[in-house]
Coordinates of C-alpha atoms and ligand atoms in Angstrom, one line a residue:
M1 CA 65.5 87.6 167.8
C2 CA 61.9 86.9 168.6
G3 CA 60.5 83.5 167.9
I4 CA 57.2 83.1 166.1
V5 CA 55.0 80.0 165.6
G6 CA 51.7 79.4 163.9
Y7 CA 49.6 76.2 164.0
L8 CA 46.7 75.1 161.8
G9 CA 45.4 71.5 161.8
K10 CA 43.1 69.0 163.4
N11 CA 44.4 69.3 167.0
D12 CA 44.1 72.0 169.5
A13 CA 46.5 74.9 168.6
H14 CA 47.2 76.1 172.1
P15 CA 49.4 73.2 173.4
N16 CA 51.3 73.0 170.1
I17 CA 52.0 76.7 170.2
I18 CA 53.2 76.7 173.8
A19 CA 55.5 73.7 173.2
G20 CA 56.9 75.5 170.1
L21 CA 57.4 78.8 172.0
K22 CA 59.3 77.0 174.8
K23 CA 61.7 75.6 172.2
L24 CA 62.1 79.1 170.6
E25 CA 62.7 80.9 173.9
Y26 CA 66.5 81.0 173.1
R27 CA 65.6 83.7 170.5
G28 CA 64.1 86.1 173.1
Y29 CA 62.4 85.7 176.4
D30 CA 61.3 89.1 177.7
S31 CA 57.6 88.6 176.9
S32 CA 55.3 86.2 175.1
G33 CA 51.8 85.8 173.8
L34 CA 49.4 83.8 171.7
A35 CA 46.1 84.1 169.8
V36 CA 43.7 81.3 169.1
L37 CA 40.9 81.4 166.7
N38 CA 37.7 79.6 167.5
G39 CA 34.8 81.6 166.1
S40 CA 36.1 84.6 167.9
L41 CA 39.7 85.7 168.3
N42 CA 41.3 85.3 171.8
I43 CA 44.6 87.0 172.5
Y44 CA 46.7 86.5 175.6
K45 CA 50.0 88.2 176.1
M46 CA 52.3 89.4 178.9
S47 CA 55.8 90.3 179.9
G48 CA 57.9 87.5 181.3
K49 CA 58.9 84.0 180.3
V50 CA 56.7 81.5 178.3
E51 CA 56.3 79.6 181.6
D52 CA 54.5 82.7 183.0
L53 CA 52.1 82.7 180.1
C54 CA 51.6 79.0 180.4
N55 CA 50.7 79.3 184.1
Y56 CA 48.3 82.1 183.3
L57 CA 46.6 80.1 180.5
Q58 CA 45.9 77.2 182.8
S59 CA 42.9 79.1 184.1
Q60 CA 41.6 79.9 180.6
S61 CA 39.6 77.6 178.4
L62 CA 41.3 77.8 175.1
C63 CA 40.2 75.6 172.2
G64 CA 40.6 76.2 168.6
Q65 CA 42.6 74.6 165.9
I66 CA 44.3 77.6 164.5
G67 CA 46.6 80.0 166.4
I68 CA 49.8 81.9 166.5
G69 CA 52.4 82.6 169.3
H70 CA 55.4 84.8 169.9
T71 CA 58.3 85.1 172.3
R72 CA 59.9 88.5 172.2
W73 CA 63.4 90.1 172.3
A74 CA 62.5 93.8 172.6
T75 CA 63.7 96.3 170.0
H76 CA 61.0 99.0 169.8
G77 CA 59.4 99.6 173.2
E78 CA 60.3 98.1 176.6
P79 CA 59.2 94.5 177.5
N80 CA 55.7 95.0 178.9
D81 CA 52.3 93.5 178.4
I82 CA 51.2 96.0 175.8
N83 CA 54.3 95.7 173.6
A84 CA 54.1 91.9 173.7
H85 CA 52.7 90.2 170.6
P86 CA 50.2 89.3 169.1
H87 CA 49.1 92.7 168.0
T88 CA 45.6 93.6 166.8
T89 CA 43.6 96.7 165.9
R90 CA 40.6 98.3 167.6
R91 CA 38.2 95.9 166.0
K92 CA 40.1 93.0 167.5
D93 CA 39.4 90.7 164.6
L94 CA 43.0 90.4 163.3
A95 CA 46.0 89.1 165.1
L96 CA 49.6 89.4 164.0
I97 CA 53.0 88.3 165.2
H98 CA 56.3 89.6 163.8
N99 CA 60.0 88.9 164.0
G100 CA 62.3 91.6 162.6
I101 CA 62.4 95.4 162.4
I102 CA 60.3 97.6 160.2
E103 CA 62.6 100.5 159.4
N104 CA 59.9 102.7 157.8
Y105 CA 57.4 102.2 160.6
K106 CA 57.3 105.8 161.7
E107 CA 56.3 107.1 158.3
L108 CA 53.7 104.3 157.9
K109 CA 52.3 105.0 161.4
E110 CA 51.9 108.7 160.7
K111 CA 49.9 108.0 157.5
L112 CA 47.7 105.5 159.3
E113 CA 47.1 107.9 162.2
A114 CA 46.1 110.6 159.8
K115 CA 43.5 108.1 158.5
G116 CA 42.1 107.6 162.1
H117 CA 44.0 104.5 163.3
S118 CA 45.1 104.6 166.9
F119 CA 48.0 102.6 168.3
D120 CA 48.3 100.9 171.7
S121 CA 52.0 99.8 171.7
E122 CA 55.3 101.4 171.0
T123 CA 56.3 98.7 168.7
D124 CA 57.1 98.9 165.0
S125 CA 55.2 95.6 164.5
E126 CA 51.7 97.0 165.3
V127 CA 51.9 99.1 162.2
I128 CA 51.7 96.0 160.1
V129 CA 48.4 94.8 161.4
H130 CA 46.9 98.3 161.0
L131 CA 48.1 98.3 157.4
I132 CA 46.5 95.0 156.7
E133 CA 43.2 96.3 158.1
D134 CA 43.5 99.5 156.1
I135 CA 44.1 97.7 152.9
Q136 CA 41.3 95.2 153.5
D137 CA 38.9 98.1 154.2
T138 CA 40.0 100.0 151.1
Y139 CA 40.0 97.2 148.6
S140 CA 37.7 94.6 150.2
C141 CA 40.4 92.0 149.5
S142 CA 41.3 88.7 151.0
L143 CA 43.8 88.4 153.9
E144 CA 46.5 86.9 151.6
K145 CA 46.1 89.7 149.0
A146 CA 46.3 92.3 151.8
V147 CA 49.5 90.7 153.2
Q148 CA 50.9 90.7 149.7
M149 CA 50.2 94.4 149.3
V150 CA 51.5 95.2 152.7
S151 CA 54.8 93.4 152.2
K152 CA 55.5 95.7 149.3
K153 CA 55.2 98.7 151.7
L154 CA 57.4 97.4 154.4
E155 CA 61.1 98.2 154.6
G156 CA 63.5 96.2 156.8
A157 CA 63.2 92.6 158.0
F158 CA 60.1 90.7 158.8
A159 CA 58.6 87.3 159.3
I160 CA 54.9 87.6 160.0
I161 CA 52.0 85.3 160.6
V162 CA 48.5 86.7 160.7
I163 CA 45.0 85.2 161.4
S164 CA 41.6 86.8 160.9
Q165 CA 38.2 86.2 162.6
Q166 CA 36.6 87.3 159.3
E167 CA 38.4 84.6 157.3
P168 CA 38.6 81.6 159.7
G169 CA 40.3 78.4 158.5
K170 CA 43.4 80.0 157.2
L171 CA 46.7 81.4 158.3
V172 CA 48.8 83.7 156.2
A173 CA 52.5 84.3 156.5
A174 CA 55.2 86.3 154.7
K175 CA 58.9 86.9 155.1
R176 CA 61.8 89.0 154.1
N177 CA 65.3 88.9 155.8
S178 CA 63.9 86.9 158.8
P179 CA 63.6 83.2 158.9
L180 CA 60.3 81.2 158.5
V181 CA 59.9 77.5 158.0
I182 CA 56.7 75.7 157.3
G183 CA 56.4 72.2 158.8
V184 CA 53.9 70.0 156.9
D185 CA 52.3 66.8 158.2
D186 CA 49.1 65.1 157.0
G187 CA 46.8 68.2 156.8
E188 CA 48.6 70.0 159.6
F189 CA 50.8 73.0 159.3
F190 CA 53.3 74.3 161.8
L191 CA 55.1 77.5 161.0
A192 CA 58.1 78.7 163.0
S193 CA 61.2 80.8 163.0
D194 CA 63.3 77.6 163.4
K195 CA 62.4 74.0 162.5
L196 CA 63.5 73.1 166.1
A197 CA 60.1 74.3 167.3
F198 CA 58.2 71.7 165.3
P199 CA 56.3 69.0 167.2
R200 CA 58.1 65.6 166.8
R201 CA 55.6 64.3 164.2
F202 CA 56.6 66.9 161.7
K203 CA 59.3 65.4 159.4
K204 CA 58.9 67.6 156.3
A205 CA 59.4 71.3 155.8
I206 CA 59.3 74.1 153.3
F207 CA 62.0 76.8 153.9
M208 CA 60.4 80.1 152.8
E209 CA 62.4 82.4 150.5
D210 CA 62.5 86.1 150.9
N211 CA 59.3 87.8 149.7
D212 CA 57.3 84.6 149.8
I213 CA 53.7 84.7 150.9
V214 CA 52.0 81.5 152.1
T215 CA 48.4 80.7 152.9
C216 CA 47.7 77.5 154.8
K217 CA 44.1 76.3 154.9
Q218 CA 42.2 74.0 157.1
N219 CA 41.3 71.8 154.1
G220 CA 45.0 71.0 153.8
D221 CA 45.8 73.3 150.9
L222 CA 49.0 75.3 150.9
I223 CA 49.4 78.2 148.5
L224 CA 52.8 79.7 148.0
S225 CA 53.4 82.8 145.9
D226 CA 55.9 85.6 145.6
W227 CA 55.0 89.2 146.5
T228 CA 53.7 89.9 143.0
G229 CA 51.1 87.1 143.5
K230 CA 52.9 84.7 141.1
L231 CA 52.4 81.1 142.3
K232 CA 55.4 79.0 143.3
A233 CA 55.7 75.3 143.6
P234 CA 56.7 74.6 147.2
I235 CA 59.9 72.6 147.7
I236 CA 59.3 70.1 150.5
Q237 CA 62.4 68.8 152.3
E238 CA 62.8 65.8 154.6
L239 CA 64.0 66.7 158.1
G240 CA 66.5 64.5 160.0
D241 CA 65.7 63.0 163.4
H242 CA 68.6 64.8 165.2
I243 CA 66.7 68.0 165.4
I244 CA 64.5 66.3 168.0
N245 CA 67.1 64.9 170.4
D246 CA 69.1 68.0 170.5
Y247 CA 66.3 69.8 172.3
E248 CA 66.3 67.5 175.3
K249 CA 68.2 68.6 178.4
G250 CA 68.4 65.1 179.7
E251 CA 70.1 64.7 183.1
Y252 CA 71.7 68.2 182.8
E253 CA 70.5 71.2 184.7
H254 CA 71.5 73.5 181.9
F255 CA 71.9 73.3 178.1
M256 CA 75.2 75.1 178.4
L257 CA 76.8 72.3 180.5
K258 CA 75.2 69.6 178.3
E259 CA 76.6 71.4 175.2
I260 CA 80.0 71.8 176.8
E261 CA 80.1 68.0 177.5
E262 CA 78.9 67.2 174.0
Q263 CA 82.0 68.6 172.4
P264 CA 84.0 65.4 171.9
Q265 CA 81.0 63.9 170.0
V266 CA 80.5 67.2 168.1
I267 CA 84.1 67.0 166.8
K268 CA 83.6 63.4 165.8
N269 CA 80.4 64.4 163.8
C270 CA 82.2 67.4 162.3
L271 CA 85.2 65.3 161.1
Q272 CA 83.1 62.4 159.9
G273 CA 83.6 62.0 156.1
R274 CA 86.1 64.8 156.1
I275 CA 89.1 62.8 157.1
D276 CA 89.8 59.4 155.5
V277 CA 90.9 56.4 157.6
N278 CA 94.5 56.7 156.4
Y279 CA 94.6 60.5 157.2
L280 CA 95.6 61.1 153.6
E281 CA 93.1 63.6 152.4
P282 CA 91.1 66.3 154.1
K283 CA 87.8 66.4 152.3
L284 CA 85.8 69.6 152.7
R285 CA 83.6 69.3 149.6
G286 CA 83.1 73.0 149.3
I287 CA 86.8 73.3 148.8
Y288 CA 87.6 70.4 146.5
E289 CA 84.7 71.3 144.2
N290 CA 86.1 74.8 143.9
E291 CA 89.8 74.2 143.9
V292 CA 90.5 76.7 141.2
K293 CA 88.9 79.5 143.2
F294 CA 91.0 78.7 146.2
L295 CA 94.2 78.4 144.2
Q296 CA 93.6 81.7 142.5
A297 CA 92.6 83.6 145.6
S298 CA 95.0 86.2 146.7
K299 CA 93.1 87.0 149.9
M300 CA 90.5 85.5 152.2
T301 CA 88.2 87.7 154.3
I302 CA 86.3 86.2 157.2
V303 CA 83.2 88.1 158.3
A304 CA 81.4 87.1 161.5
C305 CA 80.1 88.4 164.8
G306 CA 80.8 87.6 168.5
T307 CA 82.0 84.1 169.2
S308 CA 82.0 83.3 165.5
W309 CA 84.4 86.2 164.9
H310 CA 86.7 84.7 167.5
A311 CA 86.6 81.5 165.6
G312 CA 87.5 83.5 162.5
I313 CA 90.6 84.8 164.2
V314 CA 91.6 81.2 165.1
G315 CA 91.0 80.4 161.5
K316 CA 93.3 83.2 160.4
Y317 CA 96.2 81.9 162.5
L318 CA 95.8 78.4 161.2
I319 CA 95.2 79.2 157.5
E320 CA 98.0 81.7 157.3
K321 CA 100.4 79.3 159.0
L322 CA 99.5 76.2 156.9
A323 CA 98.3 77.6 153.6
K324 CA 100.2 80.9 153.5
L325 CA 97.1 82.6 152.3
N326 CA 96.5 86.2 153.5
V327 CA 93.4 86.1 155.8
E328 CA 91.6 89.2 157.1
V329 CA 89.0 88.9 159.8
D330 CA 86.3 91.5 160.1
Y331 CA 83.3 92.2 162.2
A332 CA 80.5 91.8 159.8
S333 CA 78.9 95.0 161.1
E334 CA 82.0 97.0 160.3
F335 CA 82.7 95.4 157.0
R336 CA 79.2 96.2 155.7
Y337 CA 79.4 99.9 156.4
R338 CA 82.9 100.8 155.5
D339 CA 84.3 100.6 152.0
P340 CA 86.1 97.3 152.1
I341 CA 88.3 96.4 149.1
I342 CA 86.8 93.3 147.6
N343 CA 88.2 91.8 144.4
S344 CA 86.5 89.2 142.3
S345 CA 89.5 86.9 143.1
D346 CA 88.8 87.1 146.8
I347 CA 87.2 84.5 149.0
V348 CA 84.8 85.8 151.6
V349 CA 84.0 83.3 154.4
A350 CA 80.9 84.0 156.6
I351 CA 81.0 82.1 159.9
S352 CA 77.7 81.9 161.7
Q353 CA 76.2 79.3 164.1
S354 CA 72.6 80.4 163.3
G355 CA 73.3 81.3 159.7
E356 CA 70.9 84.2 160.0
T357 CA 72.8 87.0 161.8
A358 CA 71.7 90.2 160.1
D359 CA 75.1 91.8 159.9
T360 CA 76.8 88.7 158.6
L361 CA 74.1 88.2 156.0
A362 CA 74.5 91.9 154.8
A363 CA 78.3 91.6 154.7
L364 CA 77.9 88.5 152.6
K365 CA 75.5 90.2 150.2
M366 CA 78.0 93.0 149.7
A367 CA 80.8 90.4 149.0
K368 CA 78.6 88.7 146.4
E369 CA 77.7 91.9 144.7
A370 CA 81.4 92.7 144.4
G371 CA 81.9 89.3 142.7
A372 CA 83.8 87.5 145.4
F373 CA 83.5 83.8 145.9
T374 CA 81.5 83.3 149.1
Y375 CA 81.9 80.4 151.5
G376 CA 79.6 79.7 154.5
V377 CA 80.7 78.0 157.7
C378 CA 77.3 77.6 159.4
N379 CA 75.7 75.2 161.9
V380 CA 72.0 75.5 161.0
E381 CA 71.2 73.6 157.9
G382 CA 69.1 75.5 155.3
S383 CA 69.8 78.8 157.0
A384 CA 69.9 82.0 155.0
I385 CA 73.7 82.3 155.0
S386 CA 74.1 78.6 154.0
R387 CA 71.7 79.2 151.1
M388 CA 73.2 82.4 149.9
T389 CA 76.9 81.3 149.7
D390 CA 78.5 79.8 146.7
A391 CA 79.8 76.9 148.7
G392 CA 80.4 76.0 152.3
S393 CA 80.8 73.5 155.1
Y394 CA 78.3 72.7 157.8
T395 CA 79.8 72.5 161.3
C396 CA 77.5 69.6 162.3
A397 CA 77.3 70.7 166.0
G398 CA 73.6 69.9 166.3
A399 CA 71.1 72.5 167.7
E400 CA 72.8 74.8 170.2
I401 CA 70.2 76.0 172.7
G402 CA 72.3 77.7 175.4
V403 CA 72.5 81.3 174.4
A404 CA 76.3 81.3 175.1
S405 CA 78.0 79.5 172.3
T406 CA 80.2 76.6 173.2
K407 CA 79.9 73.5 171.0
A408 CA 79.2 75.7 167.9
F409 CA 82.6 77.4 168.5
I410 CA 84.6 74.2 168.7
S411 CA 82.9 72.9 165.6
Q412 CA 83.7 76.2 163.7
I413 CA 87.4 76.0 164.6
C414 CA 87.4 72.3 163.7
V415 CA 86.1 73.1 160.2
L416 CA 88.7 75.9 159.9
G417 CA 91.4 73.6 161.1
V418 CA 90.6 71.1 158.3
M419 CA 90.3 73.9 155.9
A420 CA 93.8 75.1 156.8
I421 CA 95.2 71.6 156.2
Q422 CA 93.3 71.2 152.9
L423 CA 94.4 74.6 151.6
G424 CA 98.0 74.0 152.7
L425 CA 98.0 70.8 150.7
L426 CA 96.2 72.3 147.7
K427 CA 98.6 75.3 147.6
R428 CA 101.6 72.9 148.2
K429 CA 102.6 74.8 151.3
I430 CA 102.7 71.7 153.4
T431 CA 103.7 68.2 152.3
R432 CA 101.5 65.1 152.3
E433 CA 103.4 63.8 155.3
E434 CA 102.8 67.1 157.2
A435 CA 99.1 67.1 156.2
R436 CA 98.8 63.5 157.5
E437 CA 100.4 64.5 160.8
Y438 CA 98.0 67.4 161.2
L439 CA 95.0 65.2 160.3
Q440 CA 96.1 62.5 162.8
E441 CA 96.4 65.2 165.5
I442 CA 93.0 66.7 164.8
S443 CA 91.5 63.2 165.0
Q444 CA 92.8 62.9 168.6
L445 CA 90.7 65.9 169.7
P446 CA 87.6 64.0 171.0
G447 CA 89.8 62.0 173.4
L448 CA 91.8 65.0 174.5
I449 CA 88.7 67.0 175.1
E450 CA 87.1 64.1 177.0
K451 CA 90.2 64.2 179.3
T452 CA 90.0 68.0 179.6
L453 CA 86.4 67.8 180.8
K454 CA 87.5 65.7 183.7
S455 CA 89.0 68.8 185.3
K456 CA 85.4 70.1 185.9
G457 CA 85.5 69.6 189.6
D458 CA 88.8 71.4 190.0
I459 CA 87.6 74.3 187.9
Q460 CA 84.4 74.5 190.0
K461 CA 86.7 75.0 193.1
I462 CA 88.5 77.8 191.3
A463 CA 85.2 79.4 190.4
Q464 CA 84.3 79.3 194.1
K465 CA 87.4 81.3 194.9
Y466 CA 86.8 84.1 192.3
F467 CA 83.1 84.3 191.6
S468 CA 82.7 87.6 193.5
A469 CA 85.4 89.5 191.6
S470 CA 84.1 92.4 189.7
D471 CA 86.6 92.3 186.8
F472 CA 88.7 89.7 185.0
L473 CA 91.5 89.9 182.5
Y474 CA 92.2 87.2 180.0
L475 CA 95.6 87.0 178.3
G476 CA 96.8 84.8 175.4
R477 CA 99.3 84.9 172.6
G478 CA 99.3 83.7 169.0
V479 CA 96.4 81.3 168.4
N480 CA 95.5 81.5 172.0
F481 CA 94.8 85.2 171.8
P482 CA 91.3 84.7 170.2
I483 CA 90.7 82.1 173.0
A484 CA 91.4 84.8 175.6
L485 CA 88.9 87.0 173.8
E486 CA 86.4 84.1 173.8
G487 CA 87.0 83.3 177.5
A488 CA 86.3 86.9 178.4
L489 CA 83.1 87.0 176.3
K490 CA 81.8 83.8 177.9
L491 CA 82.3 85.2 181.3
K492 CA 80.7 88.6 180.8
E493 CA 77.7 87.3 178.9
I494 CA 76.6 84.8 181.4
S495 CA 77.9 86.1 184.7
Y496 CA 77.7 89.9 184.0
I497 CA 81.3 90.3 185.3
H498 CA 83.3 92.8 183.4
A499 CA 86.0 90.9 181.5
E500 CA 88.5 91.8 178.8
G501 CA 90.6 89.6 176.6
Y502 CA 94.0 90.9 175.4
A503 CA 97.0 89.7 173.4
A504 CA 99.3 89.2 176.4
A505 CA 102.0 91.6 175.1
E506 CA 99.5 94.4 174.8
M507 CA 99.0 94.4 178.6
K508 CA 101.8 96.7 179.2
H509 CA 100.3 99.2 176.7
G510 CA 97.4 100.1 179.0
P511 CA 95.5 97.3 180.8
I512 CA 98.4 96.7 183.2
A513 CA 97.1 99.9 185.0
L514 CA 94.0 97.8 186.1
I515 CA 96.0 95.2 187.9
D516 CA 95.9 95.0 191.7
E517 CA 95.4 92.4 194.3
N518 CA 91.7 92.1 193.3
M519 CA 92.2 91.4 189.7
P520 CA 92.1 87.7 188.6
V521 CA 94.1 87.3 185.4
V522 CA 93.4 84.2 183.3
V523 CA 96.5 83.3 181.3
V524 CA 95.9 80.9 178.4
A525 CA 99.3 79.3 178.0
N526 CA 99.1 75.7 176.8
Q527 CA 101.3 76.2 173.8
E528 CA 105.0 75.8 173.4
S529 CA 105.7 78.9 171.3
Y530 CA 105.8 82.2 173.2
K531 CA 106.2 80.3 176.5
D532 CA 108.9 82.5 177.8
K533 CA 107.1 85.6 176.6
I534 CA 103.9 84.6 178.4
F535 CA 106.0 83.9 181.5
S536 CA 107.2 87.5 181.4
S537 CA 103.5 88.7 181.3
V538 CA 102.8 86.5 184.3
K539 CA 105.8 87.9 186.2
E540 CA 104.7 91.5 185.3
T541 CA 101.2 90.7 186.6
K542 CA 102.5 89.1 189.8
A543 CA 104.7 92.1 190.5
R544 CA 101.5 94.1 190.7
K545 CA 99.8 91.6 192.9
G546 CA 97.4 90.3 190.3
K547 CA 96.0 86.8 190.8
I548 CA 97.1 84.3 188.1
I549 CA 94.8 81.5 187.0
S550 CA 96.7 79.7 184.3
I551 CA 95.7 77.2 181.7
V552 CA 98.8 75.1 181.1
K553 CA 99.8 71.7 179.7
E554 CA 100.1 68.8 182.1
S555 CA 103.9 68.9 181.6
D556 CA 104.3 72.6 182.5
T557 CA 106.3 73.7 185.5
L558 CA 107.3 77.2 184.5
I559 CA 104.0 79.1 184.4
S560 CA 102.5 76.9 187.1
S561 CA 105.2 77.9 189.5
E562 CA 104.1 81.6 189.4
S563 CA 100.3 80.9 189.3
D564 CA 97.8 81.2 192.1
D565 CA 95.6 78.6 190.5
V566 CA 96.5 76.2 187.8
I567 CA 94.2 74.3 185.3
K568 CA 96.2 71.5 183.7
V569 CA 95.1 70.3 180.3
P570 CA 96.4 67.4 178.3
N571 CA 99.7 67.9 176.4
C572 CA 99.2 68.6 172.7
S573 CA 100.8 70.4 169.8
D574 CA 100.4 74.1 169.3
F575 CA 98.1 73.4 166.4
L576 CA 95.6 71.8 168.8
A577 CA 96.2 74.2 171.7
P578 CA 93.1 76.5 171.1
F579 CA 90.8 73.5 170.8
I580 CA 91.8 72.4 174.2
S581 CA 92.3 75.7 176.1
V582 CA 88.8 77.0 175.3
I583 CA 87.2 74.1 177.2
P584 CA 88.2 75.1 180.8
L585 CA 87.3 78.7 180.0
Q586 CA 83.8 77.7 179.1
I587 CA 83.5 75.6 182.3
L588 CA 84.9 78.4 184.5
S589 CA 82.3 80.9 183.2
Y590 CA 79.6 78.3 183.7
Y591 CA 80.4 77.7 187.4
I592 CA 81.0 81.4 188.1
A593 CA 77.6 82.3 186.6
L594 CA 76.0 79.5 188.5
L595 CA 77.5 80.8 191.8
R596 CA 76.3 84.3 191.1
G597 CA 72.7 83.0 190.6
C598 CA 72.6 83.9 186.9
N599 CA 70.3 82.4 184.4
V600 CA 73.0 80.5 182.5
D601 CA 71.0 79.4 179.5
Q602 CA 69.1 82.7 179.1
P603 CA 71.3 85.6 180.1
R604 CA 69.7 89.0 180.4
N605 CA 69.4 91.2 177.3
L606 CA 70.7 88.5 175.0
A607 CA 69.1 86.3 172.3
K608 CA 70.7 83.6 170.3
S609 CA 70.0 84.7 166.8
V610 CA 70.7 88.3 166.1
T611 CA 68.4 88.9 163.2
V612 CA 68.3 92.7 163.6
E613 CA 71.1 95.2 163.2
Ligands
F6R701 C1 78.3 84.4 172.2 C2 77.4 84.3 171.1 C3 77.3 85.4 170.1 C4 77.2 84.8 168.7 C5 77.0 86.0 167.7 C6 77.0 85.5 166.3 O1 78.3 83.3 173.0 O2 76.8 83.3 170.9 O3 78.4 86.3 170.3 O4 78.4 84.2 168.4 O5 75.8 86.6 168.0 O6 76.0 84.6 166.1 P1 76.0 83.6 164.8 O7 77.2 82.7 165.0 O8 74.7 82.8 164.9 O9 76.2 84.4 163.6

């Protein structure tokens, strides 16, 4: 939520900042702004996309080698020019950008107002810049000292970057519970919410820890301390090249379609080094290095949100089947606020593409405090969740830019599939021969998905038929139940059509009342088990004139015979069924959203990383 960048170096800040903001737009895109320091402080901000800001700035002369920029996902105050960042005070000599939520902002604001400060915006963020000014006025201290003192007063989540006209040649940043990474390159600094925003030349980074304060100076110095002022030695990490290529849309009109089509390669990357050539041993390091924990565990709890939660349910079905381990799947937001029973012998798995979802992070903290062994299944390397867990497996999907998750989901269930096989073997619930068969099957996935993607044209025609429907129902059973949930989520988030996913047998307990001749019902039915039962759901739907769009195996004749539209996918075992069936659902949502004229990559009201509650 919200993307922030800061630049200090020998080049003009403005183009670097705009380029960074464009790459961070997936985090929020309702308004944007920047401030550049060049003797005086120049601030430009407005509602709308970064492109709008960019067009406006063309008529401005903007030089200066130090600056900050922000792209916003509104929390406090509607998206308008005033609420856009950077924020400043009446003297207009300080500029600040913020990602996060300041929970005690009201109380801080009242105190500042009593001292004579007046506020322009409705945001929680503006309070921070006033606090900095107030502390500098009171103690005549440096900007970094003021930021240090202010960070002690703030409750909630923040990543802030601040620059001052009174102290040119430096940029000060601080963070707690919101991400901030510092790119370093030969006397230049680039700070951002995500390393993806770095210019290509930046190959090294420092991942800031909670309560860190950093000062970057024009002479090339970087001073890192904790919030007590105690100096820390920065840990500089090398960045891989892949972060750069993932950002290119190439020949594709949208990131979403590019990412859907990347899925065969994503699975190859995800399986690399985790399955040996003879399919003998699944090798998730986080598991084999902690075998005793997994052997002793009586329960696994998966915490996640949204699409990652759906992946968690797929994981539950696979792990319970193969490893006979009791798996609970919880929304992280519910887990953290009820009184979950967590034992020190439990394993708590956090699944998160971004690795920074606020609720998942908080649920994980709770699990750690209760003494559980924590395991992360994250995509973004170095993210907060991946750093906090005791062990974990990266999903290796590469940067996912489309706000609707596609390739990250497939990579999550791929890791969970391997985990199920590995745990099954470890707990002796499956034989070596069975494990080998499962591993051989999962290795076939890239080819099978490649083949599934060939139905794109047919799915586009089906989208043409149904794109004006106002509601959709998705039905699935067993491991295809979470796929029905995921299909419905994909459709609603990018096309704004109301859609619901149900376990097929649940339909007759209520949702069947919705069915009439206007209701498309997507039936996810490419598995062998439950075939007859799914067929009954299809018949019940048809009897009420619902329109059936079925996802079935190539060899199917039963369900196809009663369907209005059929999407055939390659034959596969039930173990692989969810990996294959999710693909046409992603494609269907994509084309329906396109036909409805929606912004597929940046759907309204959404942001990719949900770093606020
Ligand atoms: C939907 C989607 C979201 C995320 C959810 C969790 O397409 O992307 O539902 O899955 O916000 O995000 P992560 O996985 O980053 O924790």
